[in-house]
Amino acid sequence: MKEMNVAIIGSKFMGKAHSNAWKNVANFFDVPIKPVMKVACATDKDALKAFADNWGWEEIETDWKKVIEREDIDIVDICAPPNLHAPIAIAAAKAGKHIFCEKPISLTSDEALEMYEAAKKAGVV
């Protein structure tokens, strides 16, 4: 089974919910990949360390732009505040990363369209 490295950006409530999903997805669905919980990203380093240790993320990073630049990341899961969804998703798409994004997808329909166009152009999901 192909492994895909996941980065999660955001460690509050939805970050916890998505972490639980990544840990347990194979218990509920037949998935064609094995997600590897590679790196968790948030701005509060101490809280992030505790979050990563609790949920099983291998590494931590406080700068989402550095996460996006990493060659070893295949999937970016965006659980940051909604005002950051569009810039993170667009950067992730441009970097060739597949994207999971918590709702609301963006703050405006124009941002949502930009996100869609960036993913379509990059050929990512």
mmCIF file of C-alpha atoms in Angstrom, residues 18-68:
data_model
loop_
_atom_site.group_PDB
_atom_site.id
_atom_site.type_symbol
_atom_site.label_atom_id
_atom_site.label_comp_id
_atom_site.label_asym_id
_atom_site.label_seq_id
_atom_site.Cartn_x
_atom_site.Cartn_y
_atom_site.Cartn_z
ATOM 1 C CA HIS A 18 -8.891 15.498 11.830
ATOM 2 C CA SER A 19 -5.991 13.855 13.696
ATOM 3 C CA ASN A 20 -8.409 11.277 15.038
ATOM 4 C CA ALA A 21 -9.663 10.704 11.489
ATOM 5 C CA TRP A 22 -6.144 10.215 10.087
ATOM 6 C CA LYS A 23 -5.321 7.751 12.873
ATOM 7 C CA ASN A 24 -8.458 5.696 12.325
ATOM 8 C CA VAL A 25 -9.467 6.079 8.682
ATOM 9 C CA ALA A 26 -8.511 2.496 7.779
ATOM 10 C CA ASN A 27 -10.858 1.202 10.498
ATOM 11 C CA PHE A 28 -13.833 2.719 8.688
ATOM 12 C CA PHE A 29 -12.977 2.880 4.990
ATOM 13 C CA ASP A 30 -11.059 0.891 2.410
ATOM 14 C CA VAL A 31 -8.486 3.492 1.482
ATOM 15 C CA PRO A 32 -5.909 3.039 -1.290
ATOM 16 C CA ILE A 33 -3.170 4.747 0.718
ATOM 17 C CA LYS A 34 -1.611 4.555 4.147
ATOM 18 C CA PRO A 35 -1.536 8.055 5.655
ATOM 19 C CA VAL A 36 1.624 8.859 7.599
ATOM 20 C CA MET A 37 1.064 11.586 10.178
ATOM 21 C CA LYS A 38 4.295 13.406 9.355
ATOM 22 C CA VAL A 39 4.117 16.981 10.646
ATOM 23 C CA ALA A 40 1.766 19.125 12.714
ATOM 24 C CA CYS A 41 1.892 22.895 12.410
ATOM 25 C CA ALA A 42 0.586 25.661 14.676
ATOM 26 C CA THR A 43 1.958 28.871 16.139
ATOM 27 C CA ASP A 44 2.116 27.953 19.856
ATOM 28 C CA LYS A 45 5.151 25.655 20.002
ATOM 29 C CA ASP A 46 4.537 24.294 23.513
ATOM 30 C CA ALA A 47 0.878 23.498 22.849
ATOM 31 C CA LEU A 48 1.825 22.091 19.448
ATOM 32 C CA LYS A 49 4.366 19.721 20.991
ATOM 33 C CA ALA A 50 1.727 18.381 23.388
ATOM 34 C CA PHE A 51 -0.776 18.054 20.521
ATOM 35 C CA ALA A 52 1.715 16.171 18.332
ATOM 36 C CA ASP A 53 2.735 13.846 21.160
ATOM 37 C CA ASN A 54 -0.892 13.123 22.039
ATOM 38 C CA TRP A 55 -2.057 12.390 18.490
ATOM 39 C CA GLY A 56 1.061 10.747 17.071
ATOM 40 C CA TRP A 57 2.419 13.355 14.685
ATOM 41 C CA GLU A 58 6.105 12.668 13.988
ATOM 42 C CA GLU A 59 7.319 16.274 13.804
ATOM 43 C CA ILE A 60 6.235 19.838 14.561
ATOM 44 C CA GLU A 61 6.673 23.135 12.735
ATOM 45 C CA THR A 62 5.418 26.623 13.603
ATOM 46 C CA ASP A 63 5.575 28.102 10.086
ATOM 47 C CA TRP A 64 2.986 26.774 7.636
ATOM 48 C CA LYS A 65 4.991 28.094 4.676
ATOM 49 C CA LYS A 66 7.892 25.810 5.624
ATOM 50 C CA VAL A 67 5.488 22.868 5.741
ATOM 51 C CA ILE A 68 4.220 23.643 2.240
#
